[in-house]
CSV table of C-alpha atoms and ligand atoms in Angstrom, one decimal:
chain,number,residue,atom,x,y,z
Z,9,UNK,CA,-24.4,-10.7,-2.8
Z,10,UNK,CA,-27.4,-8.4,-2.5
Z,11,UNK,CA,-29.4,-11.0,-0.7
Z,12,UNK,CA,-26.6,-11.9,1.6
Z,13,UNK,CA,-26.2,-8.2,2.4
Z,14,UNK,CA,-29.9,-7.7,3.2
Z,15,UNK,CA,-29.8,-10.8,5.4
Z,16,UNK,CA,-26.8,-9.5,7.2
Z,17,UNK,CA,-28.5,-6.2,7.9
Z,18,UNK,CA,-31.7,-7.9,9.1
Z,19,UNK,CA,-29.8,-10.1,11.6
Z,20,UNK,CA,-27.0,-7.9,12.8
Z,21,UNK,CA,-28.4,-4.4,12.7
Z,22,UNK,CA,-31.1,-3.3,15.0
Z,23,UNK,CA,-32.5,0.1,16.0
Z,24,UNK,CA,-32.1,1.4,19.5
Z,25,UNK,CA,-34.9,3.9,19.2
Z,26,UNK,CA,-37.8,4.6,21.5
Z,27,UNK,CA,-41.0,3.2,20.0
Z,28,UNK,CA,-42.4,6.7,19.4
Z,29,UNK,CA,-39.4,8.1,17.7
Z,30,UNK,CA,-39.1,8.2,13.9
Z,31,UNK,CA,-36.6,5.6,12.8
Z,32,UNK,CA,-33.8,6.9,10.7
Z,33,UNK,CA,-33.9,5.8,7.0
Z,34,UNK,CA,-33.0,2.1,6.8
Z,35,UNK,CA,-30.9,2.3,3.7
Z,36,UNK,CA,-27.5,0.9,2.8
Z,37,UNK,CA,-26.1,4.3,2.1
Z,38,UNK,CA,-26.7,6.2,5.3
Z,39,UNK,CA,-23.0,6.9,5.9
Z,40,UNK,CA,-23.9,10.0,7.9
Z,41,UNK,CA,-26.3,8.1,10.2
Z,42,UNK,CA,-25.5,7.5,13.8
Z,43,UNK,CA,-23.9,4.1,14.6
Z,44,UNK,CA,-22.8,2.5,17.8
Z,45,UNK,CA,-20.4,-0.4,17.9
Z,46,UNK,CA,-21.2,-2.2,21.2
Z,47,UNK,CA,-19.4,-5.0,23.1
Z,48,UNK,CA,-16.1,-4.1,21.5
Z,49,UNK,CA,-12.7,-4.7,22.8
Z,50,UNK,CA,-11.1,-1.5,21.6
Z,51,UNK,CA,-7.4,-1.2,20.7
Z,52,UNK,CA,-7.5,2.6,20.0
Z,53,UNK,CA,-4.0,2.8,18.5
Z,54,UNK,CA,-2.7,5.3,21.0
Z,55,UNK,CA,-0.7,2.7,22.9
Z,56,UNK,CA,-3.4,2.4,25.6
Z,57,UNK,CA,-4.3,-1.2,26.6
Z,58,UNK,CA,-7.4,-2.8,25.0
Z,59,UNK,CA,-10.6,-1.8,26.8
Z,60,UNK,CA,-14.2,-3.0,26.6
Z,61,UNK,CA,-16.4,-0.1,25.4
Z,62,UNK,CA,-18.8,1.0,22.8
Z,63,UNK,CA,-17.9,3.5,20.0
Z,64,UNK,CA,-20.4,6.1,18.8
Z,65,UNK,CA,-20.2,7.5,15.3
Z,66,UNK,CA,-22.0,10.4,13.7
Z,67,UNK,CA,-21.5,12.0,10.3
Z,68,UNK,CA,-18.5,9.7,9.6
Z,69,UNK,CA,-16.7,10.7,12.8
Z,70,UNK,CA,-16.2,9.3,16.2
Z,71,UNK,CA,-18.2,11.3,18.7
Z,72,UNK,CA,-18.1,9.5,22.0
Z,73,UNK,CA,-17.3,6.2,23.8
Z,74,UNK,CA,-19.1,4.2,26.4
Z,75,UNK,CA,-22.7,3.9,27.6
Z,76,UNK,CA,-25.4,5.0,27.2
Z,77,UNK,CA,-25.9,4.6,23.5
Z,78,UNK,CA,-27.3,7.8,22.2
Z,79,UNK,CA,-31.0,7.6,20.9
Z,80,UNK,CA,-31.8,6.9,17.3
Z,81,UNK,CA,-28.6,5.0,16.8
Z,82,UNK,CA,-28.0,1.9,14.8
Z,83,UNK,CA,-26.3,-0.9,16.7
Z,84,UNK,CA,-23.5,-3.1,15.5
Z,85,UNK,CA,-22.9,-5.7,18.1
Z,86,UNK,CA,-19.2,-6.7,18.0
Z,87,UNK,CA,-19.9,-9.5,20.5
Z,88,UNK,CA,-16.5,-9.2,22.1
Z,89,UNK,CA,-14.5,-8.9,18.9
Z,90,UNK,CA,-11.6,-6.5,18.7
Z,91,UNK,CA,-12.0,-3.0,17.1
Z,92,UNK,CA,-8.9,-1.3,15.7
Z,93,UNK,CA,-8.1,1.7,13.5
Z,94,UNK,CA,-8.4,0.9,9.8
Z,95,UNK,CA,-5.1,-0.2,8.3
Z,96,UNK,CA,-2.9,2.1,6.3
Z,97,UNK,CA,-0.9,0.6,3.4
Z,98,UNK,CA,1.8,3.2,2.6
Z,99,UNK,CA,2.9,1.8,-0.8
Z,100,UNK,CA,0.5,0.7,-3.5
Z,101,UNK,CA,0.4,1.3,-7.3
Z,102,UNK,CA,-3.1,1.6,-8.8
Z,103,UNK,CA,-1.6,1.8,-12.3
Z,104,UNK,CA,-0.2,-1.7,-11.9
Z,105,UNK,CA,-2.9,-4.3,-12.7
Z,106,UNK,CA,-1.5,-7.8,-11.9
Z,107,UNK,CA,-1.2,-9.9,-15.0
Z,108,UNK,CA,-2.5,-7.2,-17.4
Z,109,UNK,CA,0.6,-7.2,-19.6
Z,110,UNK,CA,0.4,-11.0,-20.0
Z,111,UNK,CA,-3.3,-10.9,-20.8
Z,112,UNK,CA,-2.8,-7.8,-23.0
Z,113,UNK,CA,-5.8,-6.2,-21.3
Z,114,UNK,CA,-7.3,-3.1,-23.0
Z,115,UNK,CA,-7.1,0.2,-21.3
Z,116,UNK,CA,-10.8,-0.1,-20.5
Z,117,UNK,CA,-10.3,-3.5,-18.8
Z,118,UNK,CA,-7.4,-2.1,-16.8
Z,119,UNK,CA,-9.5,0.7,-15.7
Z,120,UNK,CA,-12.4,-1.6,-14.6
Z,121,UNK,CA,-9.9,-3.8,-12.7
Z,122,UNK,CA,-8.4,-0.7,-11.1
Z,123,UNK,CA,-11.7,0.2,-9.6
Z,124,UNK,CA,-12.0,-3.3,-8.3
Z,125,UNK,CA,-8.7,-2.8,-6.6
Z,126,UNK,CA,-10.0,0.2,-4.7
Z,127,UNK,CA,-12.7,-2.0,-3.3
Z,128,UNK,CA,-10.1,-4.8,-2.7
Z,129,UNK,CA,-8.1,-2.7,-0.3
Z,130,UNK,CA,-11.2,-1.8,1.7
Z,131,UNK,CA,-12.4,-5.4,1.8
Z,132,UNK,CA,-9.1,-6.3,3.4
Z,133,UNK,CA,-9.3,-3.7,6.1
Z,134,UNK,CA,-7.1,-1.2,4.5
Z,135,UNK,CA,-8.9,2.1,4.8
Z,136,UNK,CA,-6.1,4.5,3.7
Z,137,UNK,CA,-3.5,3.9,1.0
Z,138,UNK,CA,-0.6,5.9,-0.3
Z,139,UNK,CA,0.0,5.5,-4.1
Z,140,UNK,CA,3.8,5.7,-4.4
Z,141,UNK,CA,3.9,6.7,-8.0
Z,142,UNK,CA,0.9,7.6,-10.1
Z,143,UNK,CA,0.3,9.6,-13.3
Z,144,UNK,CA,-1.5,12.9,-12.6
Z,145,UNK,CA,-4.4,11.9,-15.0
Z,146,UNK,CA,-5.0,8.6,-13.2
Z,147,UNK,CA,-4.8,10.2,-9.8
Z,148,UNK,CA,-7.3,13.0,-10.9
Z,149,UNK,CA,-9.7,10.3,-12.1
Z,150,UNK,CA,-9.5,8.3,-8.9
Z,151,UNK,CA,-9.9,11.4,-6.7
Z,152,UNK,CA,-12.9,12.5,-8.7
Z,153,UNK,CA,-14.5,9.1,-8.5
Z,154,UNK,CA,-14.1,9.0,-4.7
Z,155,UNK,CA,-15.2,12.6,-4.2
Z,156,UNK,CA,-18.5,11.7,-6.0
Z,157,UNK,CA,-19.2,8.9,-3.6
Z,158,UNK,CA,-17.3,6.0,-5.3
Z,159,UNK,CA,-16.2,3.1,-3.1
Z,160,UNK,CA,-12.6,3.0,-2.1
Z,161,UNK,CA,-10.1,3.7,0.6
Z,162,UNK,CA,-8.7,7.2,1.4
Z,163,UNK,CA,-6.2,7.7,-1.4
Z,164,UNK,CA,-3.1,9.7,-0.6
Z,165,UNK,CA,-0.4,10.0,-3.3
Z,166,UNK,CA,3.2,10.9,-4.1
Z,167,UNK,CA,3.5,13.2,-7.2
Z,168,UNK,CA,5.3,13.9,-9.3
Z,169,UNK,CA,7.8,11.1,-9.6
Z,170,UNK,CA,11.3,12.2,-10.7
Z,171,UNK,CA,13.6,9.9,-12.6
Z,172,UNK,CA,16.3,10.7,-15.0
Z,173,UNK,CA,16.9,9.6,-18.6
Z,174,UNK,CA,18.6,6.2,-18.4
Z,175,UNK,CA,17.5,5.8,-14.8
Z,176,UNK,CA,15.1,3.6,-12.9
Z,177,UNK,CA,11.6,3.7,-14.5
Z,178,UNK,CA,13.1,5.0,-17.7
Z,179,UNK,CA,14.7,1.6,-18.5
Z,180,UNK,CA,13.6,0.0,-21.8
Z,181,UNK,CA,11.5,-2.7,-20.3
Z,182,UNK,CA,9.9,-1.0,-17.4
Z,183,UNK,CA,8.8,2.2,-19.0
Z,184,UNK,CA,7.1,0.5,-22.0
Z,185,UNK,CA,4.5,-1.1,-19.6
Z,186,UNK,CA,3.4,2.0,-17.8
Z,187,UNK,CA,0.3,3.7,-19.3
Z,188,UNK,CA,0.3,6.6,-19.3
Z,189,UNK,CA,4.0,6.6,-19.5
Z,190,UNK,CA,6.0,8.7,-17.1
Z,191,UNK,CA,8.4,11.3,-18.4
Z,192,UNK,CA,12.0,11.5,-17.2
Z,193,UNK,CA,13.3,14.8,-16.0
Z,194,UNK,CA,16.5,16.0,-17.7
Z,195,UNK,CA,16.4,19.7,-16.9
Z,196,UNK,CA,15.1,22.1,-14.3
Z,197,UNK,CA,12.3,23.0,-16.8
Z,198,UNK,CA,11.2,19.4,-16.9
Z,199,UNK,CA,11.0,19.4,-13.1
Z,200,UNK,CA,8.8,22.5,-13.1
Z,201,UNK,CA,6.6,21.1,-15.8
Z,202,UNK,CA,6.0,18.0,-13.8
Z,203,UNK,CA,5.1,20.0,-10.7
Z,204,UNK,CA,2.6,22.0,-12.7
Z,205,UNK,CA,0.9,18.7,-13.9
Z,206,UNK,CA,0.0,17.9,-10.3
Z,207,UNK,CA,-1.1,21.4,-9.3
Z,208,UNK,CA,-4.5,21.4,-7.5
Z,209,UNK,CA,-4.7,17.7,-6.8
Z,210,UNK,CA,-5.8,16.8,-3.3
Z,211,UNK,CA,-4.0,14.5,-0.8
Z,212,UNK,CA,-0.5,14.8,-2.3
Z,213,UNK,CA,1.9,14.2,0.6
Z,214,UNK,CA,5.1,14.3,-1.2
Z,215,UNK,CA,7.2,13.7,-4.3
Z,216,UNK,CA,9.1,10.6,-5.3
Z,217,UNK,CA,12.7,10.6,-6.4
Z,218,UNK,CA,14.6,7.6,-7.9
Z,219,UNK,CA,18.1,7.2,-6.4
Z,220,UNK,CA,18.7,3.7,-7.8
Z,221,UNK,CA,21.9,2.4,-9.3
Z,222,UNK,CA,20.4,-1.0,-10.2
Z,223,UNK,CA,19.5,-4.2,-8.5
Z,224,UNK,CA,22.9,-5.4,-7.1
Z,225,UNK,CA,26.2,-6.2,-8.9
Z,226,UNK,CA,26.5,-7.2,-11.7
Z,227,UNK,CA,23.2,-5.5,-12.5
Z,228,UNK,CA,24.0,-1.9,-11.4
Z,229,UNK,CA,23.6,-0.4,-14.9
Z,230,UNK,CA,21.2,2.5,-14.1
Z,231,UNK,CA,22.1,6.2,-14.0
Z,232,UNK,CA,21.0,8.5,-11.2
Z,233,UNK,CA,20.3,12.2,-11.3
Z,234,UNK,CA,23.2,14.6,-11.3
Z,235,UNK,CA,23.9,16.5,-8.1
Z,236,UNK,CA,22.7,19.7,-9.8
Z,237,UNK,CA,19.4,18.1,-10.7
Z,238,UNK,CA,19.0,16.7,-7.2
Z,239,UNK,CA,19.6,20.2,-5.9
Z,240,UNK,CA,16.8,21.6,-8.1
Z,241,UNK,CA,14.3,18.8,-7.2
Z,242,UNK,CA,15.0,19.3,-3.5
Z,243,UNK,CA,14.6,23.1,-3.6
Z,244,UNK,CA,11.4,22.8,-5.7
Z,245,UNK,CA,10.0,20.3,-3.2
Z,246,UNK,CA,10.5,22.8,-0.4
Z,247,UNK,CA,9.0,25.5,-2.5
Z,248,UNK,CA,5.9,23.4,-3.0
Z,249,UNK,CA,5.9,22.2,0.6
Z,250,UNK,CA,6.1,18.5,-0.3
Z,251,UNK,CA,8.1,15.9,1.5
Z,252,UNK,CA,10.6,13.9,-0.4
Z,253,UNK,CA,10.2,10.1,-0.7
Z,254,UNK,CA,13.2,8.3,-2.2
Z,255,UNK,CA,13.3,5.0,-4.1
Z,256,UNK,CA,16.5,3.3,-3.1
Z,257,UNK,CA,18.0,-0.2,-3.6
Z,258,UNK,CA,21.2,0.2,-1.6
Z,259,UNK,CA,23.0,2.5,0.8
Z,260,UNK,CA,24.5,4.6,-1.9
Z,261,UNK,CA,20.9,5.6,-2.5
Z,262,UNK,CA,20.3,6.2,1.2
Z,263,UNK,CA,23.2,8.8,1.1
Z,264,UNK,CA,21.4,10.6,-1.7
Z,265,UNK,CA,18.2,10.5,0.3
Z,266,UNK,CA,20.0,11.9,3.4
Z,267,UNK,CA,21.5,14.7,1.2
Z,268,UNK,CA,17.9,15.5,0.0
Z,269,UNK,CA,16.6,15.7,3.5
Z,270,UNK,CA,14.2,12.9,2.6
Z,271,UNK,CA,11.2,12.1,4.7
Z,272,UNK,CA,11.0,8.4,3.8
Z,273,UNK,CA,12.6,5.5,1.9
Z,274,UNK,CA,10.1,3.6,-0.2
Z,275,UNK,CA,11.8,0.3,0.4
Z,276,UNK,CA,14.1,-1.6,2.8
Z,277,UNK,CA,17.7,-2.1,1.4
Z,278,UNK,CA,19.7,-5.3,1.6
Z,279,UNK,CA,23.3,-4.2,1.7
Z,280,UNK,CA,25.1,-3.1,4.9
Z,281,UNK,CA,24.7,0.5,5.9
Z,282,UNK,CA,27.7,2.8,5.9
Z,283,UNK,CA,29.1,3.8,9.3
Z,284,UNK,CA,26.7,6.0,11.2
Z,285,UNK,CA,24.2,6.0,8.5
Z,286,UNK,CA,21.3,4.5,10.4
Z,287,UNK,CA,21.8,7.0,13.2
Z,288,UNK,CA,21.7,9.8,10.7
Z,289,UNK,CA,18.5,8.4,9.3
Z,290,UNK,CA,16.9,8.4,12.7
Z,291,UNK,CA,18.1,12.0,13.4
Z,292,UNK,CA,16.7,13.1,10.1
Z,293,UNK,CA,13.3,11.6,11.0
Z,294,UNK,CA,13.4,9.4,7.9
Z,295,UNK,CA,10.7,6.7,7.7
Z,296,UNK,CA,11.2,3.3,6.0
Z,297,UNK,CA,8.6,1.4,4.1
Z,298,UNK,CA,8.7,-2.4,4.4
Z,299,UNK,CA,7.6,-3.8,1.0
Z,300,UNK,CA,8.6,-7.4,1.8
Z,301,UNK,CA,5.5,-9.2,0.6
Z,302,UNK,CA,6.1,-8.3,-3.0
Z,303,UNK,CA,9.5,-10.0,-2.9
Z,304,UNK,CA,8.1,-12.9,-0.9
Z,305,UNK,CA,5.5,-13.2,-3.6
Z,306,UNK,CA,8.1,-14.0,-6.2
Z,307,UNK,CA,7.9,-17.5,-4.9
Z,308,UNK,CA,4.1,-17.7,-5.4
Z,309,UNK,CA,5.0,-19.4,-8.7
Z,310,UNK,CA,5.8,-22.4,-6.5
Z,311,UNK,CA,2.8,-22.0,-4.2
Z,312,UNK,CA,-0.2,-23.0,-6.4
Z,313,UNK,CA,-2.8,-22.5,-3.6
Z,314,UNK,CA,-2.0,-18.8,-3.0
Z,315,UNK,CA,-4.5,-17.6,-5.6
Z,316,UNK,CA,-7.3,-19.6,-4.1
Z,317,UNK,CA,-7.3,-18.8,-0.4
Z,318,UNK,CA,-10.8,-17.7,0.8
Z,319,UNK,CA,-9.6,-14.1,1.3
Z,320,UNK,CA,-8.1,-13.9,-2.2
Z,321,UNK,CA,-11.1,-15.5,-3.8
Z,322,UNK,CA,-13.4,-12.9,-2.0
Z,323,UNK,CA,-11.4,-9.8,-2.9
Z,324,UNK,CA,-9.2,-10.4,-6.0
Z,325,UNK,CA,-10.7,-10.4,-9.6
Z,326,UNK,CA,-11.0,-13.9,-11.1
Z,327,UNK,CA,-8.9,-13.0,-14.2
Z,328,UNK,CA,-6.0,-12.0,-12.0
Z,329,UNK,CA,-6.2,-15.2,-10.0
Z,330,UNK,CA,-6.3,-17.2,-13.3
Z,331,UNK,CA,-3.1,-15.5,-14.6
Z,332,UNK,CA,-1.3,-16.1,-11.3
Z,333,UNK,CA,-2.0,-19.8,-11.6
Z,334,UNK,CA,-0.6,-19.9,-15.2
Z,335,UNK,CA,3.1,-21.1,-15.4
Z,336,UNK,CA,3.4,-19.3,-18.8
Z,337,UNK,CA,2.6,-16.0,-17.2
Z,338,UNK,CA,5.3,-16.5,-14.6
Z,339,UNK,CA,7.8,-17.4,-17.3
Z,340,UNK,CA,6.9,-14.2,-19.1
Z,341,UNK,CA,7.2,-12.2,-15.9
Z,342,UNK,CA,10.6,-13.7,-15.2
Z,343,UNK,CA,12.0,-12.7,-18.6
Z,344,UNK,CA,10.6,-9.2,-18.5
Z,345,UNK,CA,11.8,-8.8,-14.9
Z,346,UNK,CA,15.4,-9.6,-16.1
Z,347,UNK,CA,15.0,-7.2,-19.1
Z,348,UNK,CA,14.0,-4.6,-16.6
Z,349,UNK,CA,16.8,-5.0,-14.1
Z,350,UNK,CA,19.6,-5.8,-16.6
Z,351,UNK,CA,18.7,-4.9,-20.2
Z,352,UNK,CA,22.1,-5.8,-21.5
Z,353,UNK,CA,22.2,-9.4,-20.3
Z,354,UNK,CA,22.2,-12.1,-23.0
Z,355,UNK,CA,18.9,-14.0,-23.4
Z,356,UNK,CA,20.2,-17.3,-22.1
Z,357,UNK,CA,21.7,-15.7,-19.0
Z,358,UNK,CA,18.5,-13.7,-18.3
Z,359,UNK,CA,16.4,-16.9,-18.4
Z,360,UNK,CA,18.8,-18.8,-16.1
Z,361,UNK,CA,19.0,-15.8,-13.8
Z,362,UNK,CA,15.2,-15.4,-13.7
Z,363,UNK,CA,14.7,-19.0,-12.7
Z,364,UNK,CA,17.2,-18.6,-9.9
Z,365,UNK,CA,15.7,-15.3,-8.7
Z,366,UNK,CA,12.2,-16.8,-8.7
Z,367,UNK,CA,13.3,-20.0,-6.8
Z,368,UNK,CA,12.0,-20.6,-3.4
Z,369,UNK,CA,15.4,-20.8,-1.9
Z,370,UNK,CA,16.6,-17.5,-3.3
Z,371,UNK,CA,13.4,-15.7,-2.4
Z,372,UNK,CA,13.6,-17.0,1.1
Z,373,UNK,CA,17.1,-15.8,1.5
Z,374,UNK,CA,16.3,-12.3,0.2
Z,375,UNK,CA,13.2,-12.0,2.4
Z,376,UNK,CA,15.4,-13.0,5.4
Z,377,UNK,CA,17.9,-10.3,4.5
Z,378,UNK,CA,15.0,-7.7,4.3
Z,379,UNK,CA,13.7,-8.8,7.7
Z,380,UNK,CA,17.2,-8.4,9.1
Z,381,UNK,CA,17.3,-4.9,7.6
Z,382,UNK,CA,13.9,-4.1,9.0
Z,383,UNK,CA,15.0,-5.1,12.5
Z,384,UNK,CA,18.3,-3.1,12.2
Z,385,UNK,CA,16.3,0.1,11.4
Z,386,UNK,CA,13.5,-0.7,13.9
Z,387,UNK,CA,16.0,-1.4,16.8
Z,388,UNK,CA,17.7,1.9,16.0
Z,389,UNK,CA,14.3,3.7,16.4
Z,390,UNK,CA,14.0,4.6,12.7
Z,391,UNK,CA,10.2,4.8,12.2
Z,392,UNK,CA,8.8,1.8,10.2
Z,393,UNK,CA,5.7,2.0,8.0
Z,394,UNK,CA,3.9,-1.0,6.5
Z,395,UNK,CA,3.8,-0.9,2.7
Z,396,UNK,CA,3.0,-3.7,0.3
Z,397,UNK,CA,4.0,-2.3,-3.1
Z,398,UNK,CA,0.7,-3.9,-4.3
Z,399,UNK,CA,0.6,-4.1,-8.0
Z,400,UNK,CA,4.4,-3.4,-8.1
Z,401,UNK,CA,5.6,-3.2,-11.6
Z,402,UNK,CA,3.0,-3.3,-14.3
Z,403,UNK,CA,4.2,-6.6,-15.8
Z,404,UNK,CA,4.0,-8.5,-12.5
Z,405,UNK,CA,1.4,-11.3,-12.0
Z,406,UNK,CA,1.3,-11.4,-8.2
Z,407,UNK,CA,1.1,-8.7,-5.4
Z,408,UNK,CA,-2.7,-8.6,-5.5
Z,409,UNK,CA,-4.3,-5.3,-4.3
Z,410,UNK,CA,-5.6,-5.9,-0.8
Z,411,UNK,CA,-4.8,-9.3,0.6
Z,412,UNK,CA,-1.1,-8.6,0.3
Z,413,UNK,CA,-1.3,-6.4,3.4
Z,414,UNK,CA,-1.9,-9.3,5.7
Z,415,UNK,CA,1.1,-11.1,4.3
Z,416,UNK,CA,3.2,-7.9,4.9
Z,417,UNK,CA,2.1,-7.7,8.5
Z,418,UNK,CA,2.9,-11.4,9.1
Z,419,UNK,CA,6.4,-10.9,7.6
Z,420,UNK,CA,7.0,-8.0,9.9
Z,421,UNK,CA,6.0,-10.0,12.9
Z,422,UNK,CA,8.1,-12.9,11.7
Z,423,UNK,CA,11.1,-10.6,11.5
Z,424,UNK,CA,10.8,-9.9,15.2
Z,425,UNK,CA,8.5,-6.9,15.7
Z,426,UNK,CA,5.9,-7.4,18.4
Z,427,UNK,CA,2.3,-7.4,17.3
Z,428,UNK,CA,1.8,-4.0,18.9
Z,429,UNK,CA,4.7,-2.6,17.0
Z,430,UNK,CA,3.4,-4.1,13.7
Z,431,UNK,CA,0.0,-2.5,14.3
Z,432,UNK,CA,1.6,0.9,15.0
Z,433,UNK,CA,3.5,0.6,11.7
Z,434,UNK,CA,0.2,0.1,9.9
Z,435,UNK,CA,-1.8,2.8,11.7
Z,436,UNK,CA,-0.4,5.7,13.7
Z,437,UNK,CA,3.1,5.9,12.3
Z,438,UNK,CA,2.0,6.2,8.6
Z,439,UNK,CA,-0.7,8.6,9.5
Z,440,UNK,CA,1.9,10.8,11.2
Z,441,UNK,CA,4.3,10.3,8.3
Z,442,UNK,CA,1.6,11.6,5.9
Z,443,UNK,CA,0.5,14.5,8.1
Z,444,UNK,CA,-3.1,13.0,8.6
Z,445,UNK,CA,-2.9,11.9,12.2
Z,446,UNK,CA,-5.5,14.4,13.1
Z,447,UNK,CA,-8.0,12.5,10.8
Z,448,UNK,CA,-7.0,8.8,11.0
Z,449,UNK,CA,-4.5,6.4,12.5
Z,450,UNK,CA,-6.1,6.1,16.0
Z,451,UNK,CA,-9.6,5.7,17.3
Z,452,UNK,CA,-10.2,9.0,19.1
Z,453,UNK,CA,-13.0,11.5,19.4
Z,454,UNK,CA,-13.2,13.8,16.4
Z,455,UNK,CA,-11.4,11.4,14.0
Z,456,UNK,CA,-12.8,9.8,10.9
Z,457,UNK,CA,-14.6,6.6,11.7
Z,458,UNK,CA,-12.2,4.3,9.8
Z,459,UNK,CA,-12.2,1.0,11.8
Z,460,UNK,CA,-11.9,-2.7,11.5
Z,461,UNK,CA,-13.5,-5.4,13.6
Z,462,UNK,CA,-11.7,-8.7,13.9
Z,463,UNK,CA,-12.3,-11.9,15.7
Z,464,UNK,CA,-9.5,-12.7,18.1
Z,465,UNK,CA,-6.7,-10.7,19.6
Z,466,UNK,CA,-4.2,-9.2,17.1
Z,467,UNK,CA,-2.0,-8.0,20.0
Z,468,UNK,CA,-1.3,-11.7,20.6
Z,469,UNK,CA,-1.0,-12.7,17.0
Z,470,UNK,CA,-1.3,-10.4,14.0
Z,471,UNK,CA,-2.7,-13.3,12.0
Z,472,UNK,CA,-6.0,-12.6,13.8
Z,473,UNK,CA,-6.3,-9.7,11.3
Z,474,UNK,CA,-7.3,-12.4,8.8
Z,475,UNK,CA,-10.5,-12.9,10.8
Z,476,UNK,CA,-12.0,-9.7,9.5
Z,477,UNK,CA,-15.6,-9.3,10.5
Z,478,UNK,CA,-16.4,-5.7,9.5
Z,479,UNK,CA,-14.7,-2.8,7.8
Z,480,UNK,CA,-15.9,0.6,8.6
Z,481,UNK,CA,-15.0,3.6,6.3
Z,482,UNK,CA,-16.1,7.1,7.2
Z,483,UNK,CA,-18.8,5.5,9.5
Z,484,UNK,CA,-20.2,3.1,6.9
Z,485,UNK,CA,-20.0,-0.5,8.1
Z,486,UNK,CA,-19.9,-3.4,5.7
Z,487,UNK,CA,-18.8,-7.1,5.8
Z,488,UNK,CA,-15.6,-7.5,3.7
Z,489,UNK,CA,-17.4,-9.2,0.8
Z,490,UNK,CA,-20.0,-6.4,0.8
Z,491,UNK,CA,-17.3,-3.9,-0.1
Z,492,UNK,CA,-16.7,-5.7,-3.3
Z,493,UNK,CA,-20.1,-4.9,-4.8
Z,494,UNK,CA,-23.0,-2.5,-4.4
B,2,ZN,ZN1,6.6,0.7,-5.6
């Protein structure tokens, strides 16, 4: 990889400096150096039409557009390719390592793979992520690693996560796979203790609240917070100036979210909304995350090539791809999936039910239902944000960190959103949702230089995002594969 990278630099980088001027240091780590991306077709994310220009970057920020290129500037020739804002994935789980439960990975192996996942998101053009539920210790570790120059996307997070005893994430199957395990909140004192755990952590944009009854009749066996506890969680969120993000599975949960004044739902829901509910969501400014790819991926069991596409080979650890090819791993996942959503089911029924839930026909029908829900919200002007749920539950074997984002974008386009609408949902809208639009989400002067360069026109077809040429994070430009190693 090192040789490839050196060659890439030799061929594609040149120095636009006068002969007498001292050249800036020609190292791989000059993230603060000046850079100009020339011959770019820029889609800046503001809604303006694409324009041919050059983009000038200094100290990790965009400083100007157009000619002339400032002196002592390194040139990246986009050769007519499209430059866009870096993508934002609003729903990932760094604590979930695909296949780790099946392989019985040690804590050290999980940690090593987690750091590969940070790179995997970047290598797929995702320059900002929101971890939608993460233990404070893991989040502190990741933030310290990134602050000391470690390679990864901008990591925003929800914390703490509130669930109740006997509720979602406290179920006997799901909770045993999370390490470190999350504590349920039974009392106001528990709520305060969890807030204290996250004190002083950067980039927290909100808290997460589970409002989940189950996964559809006859599996609605989970308890939700009492109204009194919801009231405490909501008041403390306002005290701490954190937005509320709610995990829902149906429109009863949406009612809870509306009552909490929630900022976002972490998933689409399948059942029909109650009268006037979608309008109330829009009036409340509630965002909705898409997370369809993780459901679509349930059928990867029947798609043997999915672990071996060039993009997945380049950006996903080999052990995870091996596990995803193993039928025994999928059987194990199916059974634990059923234990999670319906712990009281008899074993024979759970097996039969898992086979059905992981069948291509069933998955296709659920994805179609989610796409219909997406368009219902979208056409009612509820803001949509792209989220993959990468990693998902810790005992899943699919939902790879990184390449799942492209699948999510394609599913959104397939649902009926235009490519421009899909791109907004993966750039400007989530940046606004998280309160970081002054830093990222569009390509404008003063913002962080988080950019992607793709061959083709994603405003015609979002699949062009697969033709990723360069990913630029804080002004540092690398080929996708180069982000996977130093
Ligand atoms: Zn999730």
